[in-house]
XYZ file of C-alpha atoms in Angstrom:
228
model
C 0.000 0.000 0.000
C 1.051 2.960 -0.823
C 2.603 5.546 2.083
C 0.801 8.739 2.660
C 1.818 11.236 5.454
C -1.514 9.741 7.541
C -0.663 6.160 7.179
C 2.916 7.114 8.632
C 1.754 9.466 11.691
C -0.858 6.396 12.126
C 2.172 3.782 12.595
C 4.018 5.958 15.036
C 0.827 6.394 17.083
C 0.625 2.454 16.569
C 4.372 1.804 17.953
C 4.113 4.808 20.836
C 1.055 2.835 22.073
C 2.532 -0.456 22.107
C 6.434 -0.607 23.686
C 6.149 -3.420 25.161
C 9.370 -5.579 26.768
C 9.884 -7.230 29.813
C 10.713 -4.960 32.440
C 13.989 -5.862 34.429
C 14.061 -6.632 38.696
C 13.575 -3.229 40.540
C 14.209 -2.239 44.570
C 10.951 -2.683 46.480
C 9.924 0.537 45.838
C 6.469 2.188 44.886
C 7.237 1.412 41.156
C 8.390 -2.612 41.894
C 5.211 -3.204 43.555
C 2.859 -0.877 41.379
C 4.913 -3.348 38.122
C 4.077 -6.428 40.490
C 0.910 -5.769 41.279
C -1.955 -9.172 40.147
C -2.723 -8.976 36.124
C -5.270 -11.406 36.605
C -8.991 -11.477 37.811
C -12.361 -10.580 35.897
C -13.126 -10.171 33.109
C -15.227 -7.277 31.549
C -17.009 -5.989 28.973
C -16.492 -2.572 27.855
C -17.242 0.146 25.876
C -14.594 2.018 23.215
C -14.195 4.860 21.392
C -11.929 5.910 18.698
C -11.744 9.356 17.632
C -8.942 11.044 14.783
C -9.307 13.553 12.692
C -10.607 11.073 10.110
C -12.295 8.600 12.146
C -15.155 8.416 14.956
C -15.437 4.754 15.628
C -17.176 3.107 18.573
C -18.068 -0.007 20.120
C -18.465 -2.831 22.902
C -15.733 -5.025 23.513
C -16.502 -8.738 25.579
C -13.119 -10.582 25.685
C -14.921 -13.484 26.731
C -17.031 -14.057 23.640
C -16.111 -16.381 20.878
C -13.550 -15.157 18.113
C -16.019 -13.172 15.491
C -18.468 -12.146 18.268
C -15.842 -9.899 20.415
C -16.242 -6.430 19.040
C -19.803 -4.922 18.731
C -19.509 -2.149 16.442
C -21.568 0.849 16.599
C -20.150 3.145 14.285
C -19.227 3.795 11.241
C -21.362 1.933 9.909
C -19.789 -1.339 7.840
C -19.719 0.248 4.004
C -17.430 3.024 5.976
C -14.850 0.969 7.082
C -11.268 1.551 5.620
C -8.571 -1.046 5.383
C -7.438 0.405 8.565
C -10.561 0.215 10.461
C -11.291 -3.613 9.140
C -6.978 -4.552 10.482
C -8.280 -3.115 13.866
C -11.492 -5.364 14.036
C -9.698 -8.434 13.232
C -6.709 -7.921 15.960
C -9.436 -7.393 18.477
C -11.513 -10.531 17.070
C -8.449 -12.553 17.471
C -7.775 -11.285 20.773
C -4.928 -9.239 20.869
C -5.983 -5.910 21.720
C -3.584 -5.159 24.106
C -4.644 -1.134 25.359
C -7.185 -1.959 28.291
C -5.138 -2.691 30.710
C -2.688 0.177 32.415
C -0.474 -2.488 32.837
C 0.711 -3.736 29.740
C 2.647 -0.097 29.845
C 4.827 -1.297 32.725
C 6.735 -3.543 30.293
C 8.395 -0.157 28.714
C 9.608 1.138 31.965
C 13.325 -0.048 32.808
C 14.933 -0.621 36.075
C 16.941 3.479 35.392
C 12.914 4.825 36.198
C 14.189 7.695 38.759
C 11.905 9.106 41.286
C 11.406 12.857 41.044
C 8.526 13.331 42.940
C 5.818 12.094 45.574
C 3.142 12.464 47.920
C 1.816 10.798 50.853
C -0.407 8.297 48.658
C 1.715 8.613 44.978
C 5.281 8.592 43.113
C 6.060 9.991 40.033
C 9.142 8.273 38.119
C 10.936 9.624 35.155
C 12.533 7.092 32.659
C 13.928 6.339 28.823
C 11.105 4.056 27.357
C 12.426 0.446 26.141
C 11.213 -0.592 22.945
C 9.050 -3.327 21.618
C 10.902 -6.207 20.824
C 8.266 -7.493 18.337
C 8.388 -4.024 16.835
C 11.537 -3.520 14.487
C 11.065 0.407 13.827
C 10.047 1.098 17.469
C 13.700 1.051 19.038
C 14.856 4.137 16.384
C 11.821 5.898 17.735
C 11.955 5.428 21.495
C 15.417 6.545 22.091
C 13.950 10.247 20.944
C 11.033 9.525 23.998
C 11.499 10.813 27.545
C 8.442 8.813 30.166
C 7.071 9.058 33.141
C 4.308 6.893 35.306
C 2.820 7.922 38.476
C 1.753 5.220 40.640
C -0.017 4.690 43.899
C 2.009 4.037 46.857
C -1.223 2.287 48.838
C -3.253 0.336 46.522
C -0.065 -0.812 44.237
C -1.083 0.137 40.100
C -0.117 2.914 37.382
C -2.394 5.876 37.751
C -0.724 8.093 34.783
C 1.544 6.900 32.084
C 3.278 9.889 29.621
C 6.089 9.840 26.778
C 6.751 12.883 24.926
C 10.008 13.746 22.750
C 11.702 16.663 24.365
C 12.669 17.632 20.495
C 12.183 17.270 16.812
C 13.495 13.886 15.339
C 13.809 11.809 12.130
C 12.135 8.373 13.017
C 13.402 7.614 9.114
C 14.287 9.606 6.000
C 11.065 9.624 5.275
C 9.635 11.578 8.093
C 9.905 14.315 10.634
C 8.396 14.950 14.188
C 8.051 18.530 15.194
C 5.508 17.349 17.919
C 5.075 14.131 19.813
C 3.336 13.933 23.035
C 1.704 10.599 24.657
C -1.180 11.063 28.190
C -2.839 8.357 29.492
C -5.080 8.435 32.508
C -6.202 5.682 33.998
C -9.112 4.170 36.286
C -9.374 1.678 38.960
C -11.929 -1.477 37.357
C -14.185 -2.790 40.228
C -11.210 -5.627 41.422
C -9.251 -2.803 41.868
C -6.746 -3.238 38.772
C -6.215 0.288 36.641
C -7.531 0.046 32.979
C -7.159 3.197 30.464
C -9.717 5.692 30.958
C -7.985 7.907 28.348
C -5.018 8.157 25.743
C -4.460 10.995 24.050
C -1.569 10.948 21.122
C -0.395 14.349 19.331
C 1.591 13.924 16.216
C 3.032 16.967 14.230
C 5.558 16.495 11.739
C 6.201 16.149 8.131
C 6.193 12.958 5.929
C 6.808 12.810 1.749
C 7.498 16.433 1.756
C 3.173 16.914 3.521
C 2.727 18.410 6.492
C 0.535 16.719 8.956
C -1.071 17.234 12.539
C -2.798 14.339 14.107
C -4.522 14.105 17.515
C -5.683 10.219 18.477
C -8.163 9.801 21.677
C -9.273 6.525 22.952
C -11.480 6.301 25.609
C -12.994 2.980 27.676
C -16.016 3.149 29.505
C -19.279 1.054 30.899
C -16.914 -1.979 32.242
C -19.081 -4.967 33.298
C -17.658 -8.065 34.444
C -18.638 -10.779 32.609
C -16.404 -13.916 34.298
C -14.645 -14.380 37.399
């Protein structure tokens, strides 16, 4: 397919949302237990939304329904969807949707994370991000990222989770990033695990000689458990 300045601002959204590695041993600190804390327990259903400056997609997710039953969509409707949209059905149909749960973002933070700030219930940590592993083009774009994760000191879990590049970088010859700036929030699930609320991705830049400017917002919502 051929590259368009979209289609490349989409992949770096793609790779900033998923640098994923195994995160080495760290001190008993806030952070070591907050990376520690249980992944498993119920599952839910939830709702999603989607929103670029091209795109306003939403839907229900139930992990626990058979492959080709998962995703509920609710918009666009089905003549709408792009090549894009149909890729993202499928991965969650298969089950690999991997941006529910705040802590598939521990596996980017390395045992360097420095504390620089902390209250009587939270700690802030400031790191390099580690890239994906399964993601060739992810380690040249990483190494331009500063992080940092807030986490809660008495209910171990990742609260906030940021990467932003401090300046402008080539990822490739192809492209430039004036802008790049990564928030998620997240929420606390009824078992007490933190799942993203909201992610928010900015990307300015240039790409084949086009300017672009692209703003990405996922949101989850309406979580019912639907197993133990």
């Amino acid at each position: 397919m051929k590259n368009s300045p979209c289609s490349l601002s989409l992949r770096l959204a793609v790779i900033s949302s998923c640098l994923l590695a195994s995160a080495p041993a760290l001190a008993q600190t806030p952070l070591k237990r907050a990376l520690n804390a249980p992944e498993n327990g119920p599952i839910y259903s939830y709702d999603i939304s989607y929103v670029t400056s091209e795109m306003n997609a939403a839907g229900r997710i139930n992990p626990s329904s058979p492959a080709g039953q998962r995703l509920k969509v609710s918009r666009p409707a089905k003549s709408n969807w792009s090549d894009e949209f149909k890729k993202a059905v499928k991965e969650i149909e298969n089950g690999r949707y991997k941006g529910f749960w705040c802590s598939e973002m521990a596996k980017s933070i390395p045992a360097s994370a420095r504390l620089i700030s902390q209250t009587a219930t939270t700690a802030t940590y400031a790191f390099k991000p580690l890239p994906d592993p399964d993601e060739k083009a992810s380690k040249k774009f990483v190494k331009h990222l500063t992080g940092r994760v807030t986490v809660d000191k008495k209910s171990p879990a990742i609260l906030t989770y940021s990467l932003t590049a401090p300046k402008s970088f080539k990822p490739s010859v192809l492209a430039r990033i004036n802008t790049f700036n990564l928030q998620t929030s997240c929420a606390r699930a009824p078992d007490g695990r933190t799942y993203v609320k909201n992610s928010e991705v900015t990307i300015a830049g240039s790409a084949l000689g086009k300017s672009f400017n692209e703003k990405t917002t996922r949101t989850h919502s309406g979580l019912r458990r639907v197993s133990r």
